[in-house]
Amino acid sequence: MHGTDIPNAGPSEAATTVGALATPALLLDKDRLDRNLARLSSRMAARGVVLRSHMKTAKSIEVARRAYPAGPGPITVSTLAEAEYFAQHGFRDMTYAVGLAPHAAESAMRLRKAGVDLKVLLDSSEQAKILGEAGGAAGVTPSAFIEIDCDGHRGGLTATDPKLIAVAVALAEAGVRLAGILTHAGESYSLCTPEALVAAAENERAVAVAAAETLRAAGHECPVVSVGSTPTAHFAEDLTGVTEMRAGVYMFFDLVMHGVGVCTTDDIAISILATVIGTKREKGWILVDAGWMALSRDRGTAAQRVDQGYGLVCDLCGKLYPDLIVSQASQEHGILAIRSRSAVTLPDLPIGTKVRILPNHACATASQHELYNVVSAGSDAIEAQWPRMRGW
Amino acid sequence: MHGTDIPNAGPSEAATTVGALATPALLLDKDRLDRNLARLSSRMAARGVVLRSHMKTAKSIEVARRAYPAGPGPITVSTLAEAEYFAQHGFRDMTYAVGLAPHAAESAMRLRKAGVDLKVLLDSSEQAKILGEAGGAAGVTPSAFIEIDCDGHRGGLTATDPKLIAVAVALAEAGVRLAGILTHAGESYSLCTPEALVAAAENERAVAVAAAETLRAAGHECPVVSVGSTPTAHFAEDLTGVTEMRAGVYMFFDLVMHGVGVCTTDDIAISILATVIGTKREKGWILVDAGWMALSRDRGTAAQRVDQGYGLVCDLCGKLYPDLIVSQASQEHGILAIRSRSAVTLPDLPIGTKVRILPNHACATASQHELYNVVSAGSDAIEAQWPRMRGW
């Protein structure tokens, strides 16, 4: 006995309601998504700054189309597989915002040769030389951003590093077009007051503009000044000199962004649907069938003022149970418990009860799933299933 | 311009050597896999205990075939999608070792109806009734394990809980066959001395056997006494009364298991291939193109005596760089640094250098990838690419 006589393990018919979905499953609230998209795009439009949305969170053409309803817009990608996927769906203007590796230079130039205006990121003369050679081999002129380090978060050169000019010179010598400078205020994720976020945004802007001015003063064209992180995108008060903003997690938001102070829990557009499989009242536990495989191992709120465990628990309609969190997770089991130092009583959730879990980190949680089950507020209907892409 | 004119973003030809692979990528050392498989299967054979390997780590038919070279053997699965996948490849004897949800009962009974001897897990009379109804609806006799809690780790009933007999009675009344009892010494993952591991294994055995004896004394057949976790499987000295052992991560091992004391770093069969994309010598950092998307967010060693960050770094041949760990990870970037309080100097790794990263948790890291690039010690050749399954 082999193969085709085995039925699909999922429900015998495709579920059309949230209540009928097999769990765990990823839900996406379309109304919240649209509201989050509109919030940042109108904020940037008001400031005359291009919004180059980062697709690393959603990894979905359907979400990208909602972000750019008028047709393919400028996007940021985190892998070359994303670049390929969005290009196959008509997007052409994109920035691959990960420091360039030699094999990535070759792949990027193949995409460029195929008509994709793919810009890459680097911060060294070695990378400039590698990119120039890859462009030459592919018969295209590469376009690259120099990565600027505005807060010590990761890669990039400081605005005052003498290497900045050296890299620009190396790009010119290698036959690479300088697209501009790019920075990311990654340290803003660890902040939690409006004042600190405003200051982080202003620092990101000021460092980016200073780097661009340094290049221009040395005779290098630097058309694009690209900044961005979801917190700074929402708290920047002045964007003078900045030409584009990058952000990704703003589409969905999550508990980390809630802890930073960028959104409310009512803005969080994705949740994990799970089913109660048992209760251990003597331990104060409710067991569900969503563990870290469904929620991800991300514990980003552990370093924040309020630790949300592996997520906050809502009922099927999205209403939060007071102080109920996913306190522990193994691969396919989650343990719900009342937050420590709370006087709230564990709710009575019989076996089979469905709950929705708001995630710590939308990028990590969504990546554990094949597709989004699209829902709207106030309705049990699954309106669509939007696939996600993955890989590199 | 749309669609088919976009080239594949990967290498223009399929890589045949590790050196030519696009990164990040998952490597599986076949020799280490085979050694790990042989170690536990010979240990269990010597004790006359069935090894029911857990497929939640590998999720690969090729790995399962290496674990059971004589043909499909008894397996454990963590999702019904795994049950379906392995059934389609000829496996028939399996246990779904996650507490039963109502929709899972229905799906499991459909698989049972198709000839898969799928046993399920429960610990309440409510679940027994739900399962009986699902069996009745599908026209099959369900078979279930009662979950026993041996160490307070997760679900299950203690061996002395009066509900144990009540659940067995509920199963009989619902027309469900009692397969036996099943327990998992999950707390063994937090131990780190041979003495403590031997004691945890003996506790797991003793509780399991006591529960089975309680059921038998009350007139219930309890044919299978199933225990298991990778640490206790390797440290159990006496398995009297136990009929089967379950373990999964033993196939690959990882840094958490190394911290527990079950394996050496030379036993760890999977690693993540990454490429150096920059150096910040002033900060003591080397940047690579593998972040948490490739490594997973699992920080399981953080609670151990030696915190390995997001993983230990080896050269392309698998030799460890002294005290070099992945100290930080963002989505597609990893930061390599020398472990704190080490006097070792940061190695000089130019842009383009490839490294291999040993993961904290093999189940989590492997799940971030589509396939295993299969290699052997001492060779740069990729011998095969083994797909992984995912989802629920």
Short mmCIF file of C-alpha atoms in Angstrom, two decimals, chain A:
data_model
loop_
_atom_site.label_atom_id
_atom_site.label_comp_id
_atom_site.label_asym_id
_atom_site.label_seq_id
_atom_site.Cartn_x
_atom_site.Cartn_y
_atom_site.Cartn_z
CA MET A 1 0.00 0.00 0.00
CA HIS A 2 1.64 3.19 -1.08
CA GLY A 3 0.87 6.75 -2.00
CA THR A 4 -2.30 7.97 -3.51
CA ASP A 5 -4.81 6.18 -1.26
CA ILE A 6 -3.87 8.42 1.70
CA PRO A 7 -6.38 11.22 2.24
CA ASN A 8 -5.36 14.77 2.95
CA ALA A 9 -4.93 15.20 6.69
CA GLY A 10 -6.67 18.56 6.66
CA PRO A 11 -10.40 19.13 6.88
CA SER A 12 -12.34 17.12 4.28
CA GLU A 13 -13.61 20.34 2.72
CA ALA A 14 -11.83 23.67 2.58
CA ALA A 15 -12.90 25.69 5.61
CA THR A 16 -14.93 28.78 4.82
CA THR A 17 -15.15 30.08 8.38
CA VAL A 18 -12.59 30.71 11.11
CA GLY A 19 -14.53 28.41 13.40
CA ALA A 20 -14.08 25.53 10.95
CA LEU A 21 -10.34 26.02 10.31
CA ALA A 22 -7.92 23.30 11.35
CA THR A 23 -5.43 24.72 13.85
CA PRO A 24 -2.88 26.13 14.19
CA ALA A 25 -3.50 28.63 11.39
CA LEU A 26 -2.43 32.17 10.53
CA LEU A 27 -5.17 34.82 10.32
CA LEU A 28 -4.82 38.22 8.69
CA ASP A 29 -7.35 40.94 9.48
CA LYS A 30 -7.72 42.81 6.19
CA ASP A 31 -9.29 45.89 7.78
CA ARG A 32 -6.41 46.32 10.20
CA LEU A 33 -3.91 45.73 7.37
CA ASP A 34 -5.55 48.42 5.24
CA ARG A 35 -5.65 50.84 8.17
CA ASN A 36 -1.96 50.29 8.94
CA LEU A 37 -1.01 50.68 5.27
CA ALA A 38 -3.00 53.91 4.97
CA ARG A 39 -1.56 55.32 8.18
CA LEU A 40 2.05 55.24 7.03
CA SER A 41 1.46 55.95 3.35
CA SER A 42 -0.55 59.10 4.15
CA ARG A 43 2.09 60.13 6.69
CA MET A 44 4.82 59.87 4.05
CA ALA A 45 2.71 61.44 1.30
CA ALA A 46 2.14 64.45 3.55
CA ARG A 47 5.92 64.82 3.87
CA GLY A 48 6.69 64.26 0.20
CA VAL A 49 8.78 61.19 1.00
CA VAL A 50 8.60 58.00 -1.08
CA LEU A 51 7.47 54.96 0.93
CA ARG A 52 9.55 51.99 -0.19
CA SER A 53 7.75 49.26 1.76
CA HIS A 54 9.81 46.33 3.00
CA MET A 55 8.34 43.02 1.87
CA LYS A 56 10.31 40.93 4.37
CA THR A 57 7.36 40.84 6.77
CA ALA A 58 4.46 39.98 4.47
CA LYS A 59 6.27 38.10 1.65
CA SER A 60 2.98 38.07 -0.23
CA ILE A 61 2.03 39.54 -3.58
CA GLU A 62 -1.53 40.07 -2.37
CA VAL A 63 -0.31 42.20 0.51
CA ALA A 64 2.05 44.08 -1.82
CA ARG A 65 -0.85 44.83 -4.14
CA ARG A 66 -2.85 46.26 -1.23
CA ALA A 67 0.14 48.41 -0.29
CA TYR A 68 0.34 49.68 -3.90
CA PRO A 69 -3.25 49.68 -5.20
CA ALA A 70 -2.31 51.91 -8.16
CA GLY A 71 0.17 49.34 -9.48
CA PRO A 72 3.65 48.05 -8.61
CA GLY A 73 5.56 50.57 -6.49
CA PRO A 74 9.03 50.83 -5.03
CA ILE A 75 9.80 47.99 -2.62
CA THR A 76 12.56 46.71 -0.38
CA VAL A 77 13.41 42.99 -0.21
CA SER A 78 15.42 40.93 2.24
CA THR A 79 16.36 38.02 -0.03
CA LEU A 80 16.99 37.55 -3.73
CA ALA A 81 14.18 34.99 -3.77
CA GLU A 82 11.86 37.83 -2.71
CA ALA A 83 13.29 39.98 -5.52
CA GLU A 84 12.60 37.23 -8.03
CA TYR A 85 9.09 36.56 -6.66
CA PHE A 86 7.97 40.18 -6.71
CA ALA A 87 9.58 40.71 -10.12
CA GLN A 88 7.60 37.78 -11.49
CA HIS A 89 4.50 39.59 -10.26
CA GLY A 90 5.36 42.83 -12.01
CA PHE A 91 7.38 44.79 -9.47
CA ARG A 92 10.51 46.31 -11.00
CA ASP A 93 11.88 49.00 -8.64
CA MET A 94 13.47 47.32 -5.65
CA THR A 95 16.33 47.50 -3.18
CA TYR A 96 17.93 44.38 -1.74
CA ALA A 97 18.78 45.69 1.72
CA VAL A 98 21.25 43.07 2.95
CA GLY A 99 25.02 43.58 2.74
CA LEU A 100 26.20 42.10 -0.53
CA ALA A 101 27.85 38.64 -0.72
CA PRO A 102 29.74 37.65 -3.89
CA HIS A 103 27.19 35.02 -5.00
CA ALA A 104 24.39 37.52 -4.37
CA ALA A 105 26.11 40.04 -6.64
CA GLU A 106 25.98 37.54 -9.50
CA SER A 107 22.31 36.67 -8.91
CA ALA A 108 21.36 40.33 -8.53
CA MET A 109 23.01 41.20 -11.82
CA ARG A 110 21.08 38.41 -13.59
CA LEU A 111 17.86 39.99 -12.31
CA ARG A 112 19.08 43.40 -13.42
CA LYS A 113 19.86 41.99 -16.86
CA ALA A 114 16.24 40.78 -17.01
CA GLY A 115 14.97 44.33 -16.53
CA VAL A 116 14.57 44.51 -12.77
CA ASP A 117 15.89 47.80 -11.39
CA LEU A 118 17.46 46.05 -8.42
CA LYS A 119 19.70 48.18 -6.24
CA VAL A 120 22.07 46.49 -3.79
CA LEU A 121 23.75 47.48 -0.51
CA LEU A 122 27.42 47.53 0.47
CA ASP A 123 29.88 49.29 2.74
CA SER A 124 33.33 48.30 1.48
CA SER A 125 35.59 48.77 -1.50
CA GLU A 126 35.98 44.99 -1.75
CA GLN A 127 32.23 44.66 -2.33
CA ALA A 128 32.32 47.50 -4.87
CA LYS A 129 34.96 45.63 -6.86
CA ILE A 130 33.04 42.33 -6.66
CA LEU A 131 29.86 44.06 -7.80
CA GLY A 132 31.59 45.80 -10.68
CA GLU A 133 32.94 42.47 -11.89
CA ALA A 134 29.51 40.83 -11.60
CA GLY A 135 27.99 43.71 -13.57
CA GLY A 136 30.65 43.39 -16.22
CA ALA A 137 30.11 39.65 -16.52
CA ALA A 138 26.35 40.17 -16.91
CA GLY A 139 26.71 43.14 -19.22
CA VAL A 140 24.78 45.56 -16.99
CA THR A 141 25.61 48.66 -14.95
CA PRO A 142 25.04 47.87 -11.28
CA SER A 143 23.45 50.35 -8.91
CA ALA A 144 24.39 50.32 -5.25
CA PHE A 145 23.64 52.09 -2.00
CA ILE A 146 26.38 52.73 0.50
CA GLU A 147 25.18 51.52 3.90
CA ILE A 148 25.45 54.09 6.66
CA ASP A 149 25.56 53.17 10.34
CA CYS A 150 23.43 55.68 12.28
CA ASP A 151 23.24 53.95 15.67
CA GLY A 152 25.79 51.12 15.91
CA HIS A 153 23.09 48.56 15.23
CA ARG A 154 24.64 46.41 12.52
CA GLY A 155 26.60 47.10 9.33
CA GLY A 156 27.52 50.31 7.52
CA LEU A 157 29.97 53.18 7.77
CA THR A 158 29.53 56.15 10.06
CA ALA A 159 28.88 59.44 8.28
CA THR A 160 32.35 60.67 9.22
CA ASP A 161 34.27 57.51 8.30
CA PRO A 162 36.97 58.35 5.70
CA LYS A 163 36.09 55.02 4.03
CA LEU A 164 32.81 56.59 2.88
CA ILE A 165 34.55 58.55 0.14
CA ALA A 166 36.86 55.63 -0.58
CA VAL A 167 33.88 53.36 -1.24
CA ALA A 168 32.27 55.95 -3.50
CA VAL A 169 35.52 56.18 -5.46
CA ALA A 170 35.74 52.38 -5.62
CA LEU A 171 32.19 52.23 -6.98
CA ALA A 172 33.02 54.76 -9.69
CA GLU A 173 36.19 52.88 -10.60
CA ALA A 174 34.26 49.63 -10.76
CA GLY A 175 31.65 51.11 -13.07
CA VAL A 176 28.88 50.98 -10.48
CA ARG A 177 26.27 53.72 -10.24
CA LEU A 178 25.92 55.20 -6.74
CA ALA A 179 22.19 55.02 -6.02
CA GLY A 180 22.56 56.92 -2.78
CA ILE A 181 22.97 56.17 0.89
CA LEU A 182 20.83 53.93 3.05
CA THR A 183 20.55 53.65 6.81
CA HIS A 184 18.34 51.78 9.29
CA ALA A 185 17.70 52.91 12.86
CA GLY A 186 17.60 49.34 14.18
CA GLU A 187 18.23 50.45 17.75
CA SER A 188 14.83 52.17 17.77
CA TYR A 189 13.29 48.76 18.51
CA SER A 190 14.70 48.94 22.02
CA LEU A 191 13.07 52.30 22.84
CA CYS A 192 9.72 52.90 24.48
CA THR A 193 9.00 56.62 24.88
CA PRO A 194 7.79 59.09 22.25
CA GLU A 195 10.66 61.44 23.13
CA ALA A 196 13.29 58.77 22.56
CA LEU A 197 11.64 57.69 19.30
CA VAL A 198 11.48 61.23 17.99
CA ALA A 199 15.17 61.62 18.86
CA ALA A 200 16.07 58.33 17.18
CA ALA A 201 14.24 59.40 14.03
CA GLU A 202 15.98 62.75 13.99
CA ASN A 203 19.36 61.05 14.51
CA GLU A 204 18.63 58.66 11.65
CA ARG A 205 17.73 61.60 9.39
CA ALA A 206 20.64 63.75 10.44
CA VAL A 207 23.26 61.01 9.98
CA ALA A 208 21.81 60.03 6.60
CA VAL A 209 21.77 63.60 5.33
CA ALA A 210 25.29 64.27 6.66
CA ALA A 211 26.60 61.21 4.82
CA ALA A 212 24.90 62.28 1.60
CA GLU A 213 26.29 65.81 1.95
CA THR A 214 29.79 64.45 2.52
CA LEU A 215 29.54 62.45 -0.69
CA ARG A 216 28.11 65.37 -2.64
CA ALA A 217 30.81 67.71 -1.35
CA ALA A 218 33.37 65.24 -2.72
CA GLY A 219 31.73 65.36 -6.11
CA HIS A 220 29.65 62.19 -5.97
CA GLU A 221 26.03 62.29 -6.98
CA CYS A 222 23.90 60.87 -4.20
CA PRO A 223 20.32 61.04 -5.46
CA VAL A 224 18.58 58.89 -2.85
CA VAL A 225 18.69 59.35 0.92
CA SER A 226 16.92 56.26 2.27
CA VAL A 227 16.10 55.81 5.95
CA GLY A 228 13.74 53.65 7.85
CA SER A 229 12.47 51.43 10.58
CA THR A 230 8.85 51.10 11.62
CA PRO A 231 9.32 53.07 14.87
CA THR A 232 11.23 55.99 13.31
CA ALA A 233 8.89 56.07 10.28
CA HIS A 234 6.00 56.78 12.64
CA PHE A 235 7.78 59.21 14.96
CA ALA A 236 9.91 61.29 12.57
CA GLU A 237 8.86 64.93 12.90
CA ASP A 238 11.18 66.38 10.26
CA LEU A 239 12.39 64.51 7.20
CA THR A 240 14.26 67.32 5.50
CA GLY A 241 16.81 65.89 3.10
CA VAL A 242 15.35 62.40 3.21
CA THR A 243 13.95 61.11 -0.09
CA GLU A 244 12.58 57.73 0.90
CA MET A 245 11.38 55.75 3.91
CA ARG A 246 11.60 51.98 4.36
CA ALA A 247 9.43 50.02 6.80
CA GLY A 248 7.94 46.53 6.80
CA VAL A 249 6.40 45.37 10.06
CA TYR A 250 4.08 48.43 10.08
CA MET A 251 1.75 46.50 7.78
CA PHE A 252 0.89 43.97 10.48
CA PHE A 253 2.38 45.38 13.69
CA ASP A 254 2.99 43.08 16.66
CA LEU A 255 3.54 43.00 20.41
CA VAL A 256 7.12 44.25 20.12
CA MET A 257 5.89 47.32 18.23
CA HIS A 258 3.15 47.67 20.84
CA GLY A 259 5.82 47.63 23.54
CA VAL A 260 7.82 50.26 21.65
CA GLY A 261 4.67 52.37 21.55
CA VAL A 262 4.00 52.48 17.80
CA CYS A 263 0.62 50.70 17.84
CA THR A 264 -2.18 49.42 20.04
CA THR A 265 -3.08 45.76 20.31
CA ASP A 266 -6.14 46.61 18.18
CA ASP A 267 -3.80 47.47 15.30
CA ILE A 268 -2.14 44.03 15.21
CA ALA A 269 -3.37 42.50 11.96
CA ILE A 270 -2.13 38.91 12.26
CA SER A 271 -2.93 36.29 14.85
CA ILE A 272 -2.54 32.57 15.29
CA LEU A 273 -5.69 30.55 15.63
CA ALA A 274 -5.28 27.71 18.16
CA THR A 275 -7.48 25.11 19.85
CA VAL A 276 -7.63 24.26 23.56
CA ILE A 277 -6.53 20.64 24.12
CA GLY A 278 -6.53 20.49 27.92
CA THR A 279 -6.45 22.31 31.24
CA LYS A 280 -4.25 21.81 34.30
CA ARG A 281 -6.10 23.94 36.78
CA GLU A 282 -3.77 22.98 39.65
CA LYS A 283 -0.91 24.59 37.72
CA GLY A 284 -2.99 27.43 36.29
CA TRP A 285 -2.44 26.14 32.74
CA ILE A 286 -4.55 25.82 29.62
CA LEU A 287 -2.89 23.80 26.85
CA VAL A 288 -3.35 24.69 23.18
CA ASP A 289 -2.18 23.12 19.93
CA ALA A 290 0.02 26.05 18.90
CA GLY A 291 3.64 25.88 20.02
CA TRP A 292 6.74 27.60 18.72
CA MET A 293 6.35 26.01 15.30
CA ALA A 294 3.20 28.10 14.85
CA LEU A 295 4.20 31.14 16.95
CA SER A 296 7.95 31.21 16.25
CA ARG A 297 10.61 31.18 18.95
CA ASP A 298 10.71 34.97 18.99
CA ARG A 299 10.71 36.36 22.54
CA GLY A 300 11.20 39.98 21.55
CA THR A 301 9.02 41.29 24.37
CA ALA A 302 11.22 39.63 27.00
CA ALA A 303 13.50 42.67 26.94
CA GLN A 304 10.60 45.14 27.13
CA ARG A 305 8.80 46.59 30.14
CA VAL A 306 5.95 44.11 29.72
CA ASP A 307 6.97 40.57 28.83
CA GLN A 308 4.18 39.03 26.75
CA GLY A 309 5.56 35.48 26.84
CA TYR A 310 4.93 33.95 23.42
CA GLY A 311 1.88 36.13 22.85
CA LEU A 312 -1.37 37.62 24.14
CA VAL A 313 -4.52 35.51 23.98
CA CYS A 314 -7.83 36.70 22.49
CA ASP A 315 -11.15 35.00 21.95
CA LEU A 316 -12.35 34.02 18.49
CA CYS A 317 -13.63 37.56 17.91
CA GLY A 318 -10.28 39.11 18.77
CA LYS A 319 -11.17 40.34 22.28
CA LEU A 320 -8.26 40.01 24.72
CA TYR A 321 -8.62 37.74 27.73
CA PRO A 322 -7.30 39.88 30.60
CA ASP A 323 -3.68 39.05 31.45
CA LEU A 324 -3.76 35.69 29.63
CA ILE A 325 -0.47 35.00 27.82
CA VAL A 326 1.27 32.06 26.18
CA SER A 327 3.69 31.47 29.02
CA GLN A 328 5.58 28.52 27.51
CA ALA A 329 5.89 26.87 24.13
CA SER A 330 7.23 23.57 22.92
CA GLN A 331 7.19 22.53 19.28
CA GLU A 332 3.45 21.92 18.91
CA HIS A 333 2.12 22.77 22.39
CA GLY A 334 1.52 26.14 23.98
CA ILE A 335 0.76 26.74 27.65
CA LEU A 336 -1.60 29.62 28.44
CA ALA A 337 -1.38 31.12 31.92
CA ILE A 338 -2.28 34.30 33.73
CA ARG A 339 0.58 36.80 33.80
CA SER A 340 2.52 36.74 37.07
CA ARG A 341 1.42 39.24 39.73
CA SER A 342 -2.06 39.47 38.21
CA ALA A 343 -5.14 38.82 40.34
CA VAL A 344 -7.16 37.65 37.33
CA THR A 345 -8.60 34.13 37.40
CA LEU A 346 -7.81 31.63 34.66
CA PRO A 347 -10.80 31.59 32.28
CA ASP A 348 -12.76 28.38 31.81
CA LEU A 349 -11.95 27.30 28.25
CA PRO A 350 -13.26 23.81 27.48
CA ILE A 351 -11.44 21.41 25.14
CA GLY A 352 -12.11 22.49 21.56
CA THR A 353 -12.36 26.22 22.34
CA LYS A 354 -10.62 28.30 19.70
CA VAL A 355 -8.45 31.26 20.63
CA ARG A 356 -6.43 33.84 18.70
CA ILE A 357 -2.87 34.65 19.75
CA LEU A 358 -1.27 38.01 18.99
CA PRO A 359 2.41 37.46 18.13
CA ASN A 360 5.54 39.07 19.52
CA HIS A 361 7.14 39.53 16.13
CA ALA A 362 5.07 39.50 12.95
CA CYS A 363 8.03 38.80 10.61
CA ALA A 364 8.99 35.68 12.56
CA THR A 365 5.49 34.37 13.23
CA ALA A 366 4.17 34.84 9.70
CA SER A 367 7.24 33.05 8.33
CA GLN A 368 6.17 29.85 10.10
CA HIS A 369 3.11 29.59 7.83
CA GLU A 370 2.30 28.82 4.20
CA LEU A 371 -0.57 31.27 3.81
CA TYR A 372 -2.74 33.95 5.34
CA ASN A 373 -6.38 33.19 6.09
CA VAL A 374 -7.88 36.59 5.35
CA VAL A 375 -10.68 37.79 7.61
CA SER A 376 -12.51 41.01 8.39
CA ALA A 377 -13.53 42.42 11.75
CA GLY A 378 -16.93 41.25 12.92
CA SER A 379 -17.16 38.33 10.51
CA ASP A 380 -16.33 34.62 10.84
CA ALA A 381 -15.85 34.21 7.07
CA ILE A 382 -12.51 33.40 5.49
CA GLU A 383 -12.55 35.75 2.53
CA ALA A 384 -9.39 34.51 0.84
CA GLN A 385 -6.19 32.55 1.37
CA TRP A 386 -3.08 34.46 0.36
CA PRO A 387 0.10 32.39 -0.13
CA ARG A 388 3.45 33.47 1.27
CA MET A 389 6.84 32.87 -0.32
CA ARG A 390 9.93 31.74 1.56
CA GLY A 391 13.56 30.79 1.11
CA TRP A 392 16.57 32.62 -0.28
#
